[in-house]
Phi, psi and omega in degrees: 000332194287317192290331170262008156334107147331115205301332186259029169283258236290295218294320161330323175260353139018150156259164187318312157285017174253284173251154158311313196284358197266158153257020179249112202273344189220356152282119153117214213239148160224121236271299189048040157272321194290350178248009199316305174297006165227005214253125178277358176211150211261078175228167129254157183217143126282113183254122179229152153263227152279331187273115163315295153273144165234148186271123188299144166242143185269169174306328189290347194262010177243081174278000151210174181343275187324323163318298175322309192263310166322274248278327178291318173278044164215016169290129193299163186263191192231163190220138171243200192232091171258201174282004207248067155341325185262339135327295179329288190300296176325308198289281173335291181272015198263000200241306180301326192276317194299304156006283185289316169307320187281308208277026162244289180348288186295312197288332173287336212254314189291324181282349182279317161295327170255012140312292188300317159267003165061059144261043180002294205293349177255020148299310207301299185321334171221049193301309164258147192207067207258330161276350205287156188234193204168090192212137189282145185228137158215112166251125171307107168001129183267143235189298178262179168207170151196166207294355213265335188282344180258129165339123169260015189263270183224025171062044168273143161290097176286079137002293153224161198273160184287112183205181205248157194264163173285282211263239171249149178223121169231129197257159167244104158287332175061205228264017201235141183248189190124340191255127175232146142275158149285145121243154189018029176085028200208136158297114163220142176285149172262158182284172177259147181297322188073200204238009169217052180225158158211170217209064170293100190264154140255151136233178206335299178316294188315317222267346175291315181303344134265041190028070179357061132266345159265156172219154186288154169216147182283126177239179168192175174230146194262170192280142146224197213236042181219185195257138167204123238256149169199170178219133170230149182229139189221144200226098198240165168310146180301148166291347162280352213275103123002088157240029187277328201222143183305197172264005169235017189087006167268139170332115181277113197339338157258352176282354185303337180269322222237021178004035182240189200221340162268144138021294192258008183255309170294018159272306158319303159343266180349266155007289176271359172286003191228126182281276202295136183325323181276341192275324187274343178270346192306310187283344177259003167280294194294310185283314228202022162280358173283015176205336177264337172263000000 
């Protein structure tokens, strides 16, 4: 229903680069129809986080980037407000309870990896969860293409493009198929969830973090010829959280370029170490879709 919302619904809740006039730069829906000629993936999204509330900060007390960047990913979620009162509440609260199933999941899905693999310390890692998101995804019947929409594997028509996740993801597919993995070098369809499963990944970040006893896999979702719905949810290291190094004490793959250690300090980096357009949003999908997508 949210999705069929009078466009001047939604844009209240906009995020800040859709509109302007709003302040929630990474919280609330983000439309991505509007950019079809540069936009590398055909999606709309409602994105909420953990947070309800933020505790005001005055300025003087951030004293630097990092300072900054906590306080905006404690940013509240936005809701929207129409004529239906009984809309309201329902969508609010079925997104919130929903929220909630999924982050017991990943904290269950984190204590079971460091059981299993009989690593303690990497329950610590997520002790807090200022990154983690939640967001209905839709991709819309497709109308336009441009060349930025094709495989660069084997030159498939995309939905979304193919890449690898930083952290856990725990996905919803419902009854819609279109989501592949690699394997062996080869694109296989994964089944659908259907409406009371989930589809739990790690990525590239977890499997550095466990010396890749777990391992990440590239996935993607290919075009089909229906409008199609999914919910994802991500579960990342605390912002304080030490990912310089494994649980044995090795360099984790990206600090080896970007030599920093904490969480919200390899965001920064990161970020900024990829030139090219396709290459910097890929990284800004992956790395950073639990608060920015």
């Amino acid at each position: 229903k949210f999705f069929s919302l009078p466009e001047e619904m939604k844009e209240n809740v906009e995020i800040r680069r859709h509109n302007p006039a709003n302040k929630n730069a990474y919280r609330g829906y983000c439309p991505g129809l509007d950019d079809i000629e540069t936009t590398l993936q055909y999606k709309n999204i409602f994105n909420i986080g953990p947070h309800e509330t933020r505790i005001p900060v005055d300025d003087k007390e951030m004293g630097s980037v990092l300072d900054k960047l906590r306080y905006d990913v404690q940013e509240p979620n936005v809701w929207p407000e129409t004529d239906d009162c009984e809309f309201d509440k329902e969508f609010k609260e079925i997104f919130q309870a929903g929220f909630e199933i999924r982050r017991t999941i990943g904290r269950f899905f984190v204590e079971s990896v460091a059981r299993s693999l009989q690593m303690p310390e990497f329950t610590k890692l997520f002790q807090k969860d200022e990154f983690s998101a939640m967001g209905l995804r839709r991709y819309p019947e497709r109308v336009l293409v441009n060349e930025n929409m094709y495989s660069d594997f084997d030159g498939a028509l995309l939905r979304e493009l193919e890449h690898i996740d930083s952290t856990i993801t725990v996905l919803t597919t419902f009854n819609n198929p279109g989501l592949e993995v690699l394997y062996k070098n080869q694109y296989r369809d994964v089944p659908v969830t259907g409406e009371n499963s989930f589809i739990v990944n790690i990525g590239k970040l977890i499997g550095d973090i466990v010396d890749n006893e777990l391992l990440s896999a590239k996935h993607r979702v290919v075009e089909t010829d229906f409008t199609r719905h999914s919910i994802t949810y991500f579960l990342g290291p605390q912002f304080d959280a030490d990912i310089s190094r494994s649980m044995t004490n090795k360099l984790t793959e990206p600090d080896i370029n970007t030599k920093s250690s904490e969480n919200g300090s390899r965001i920064i980096l990161v970020l900024s170490s990829f030139s090219t357009t396709k290459h910097r949003h890929s990284m800004y999908g992956n790395f950073m879709t639990m608060i920015w997508n």
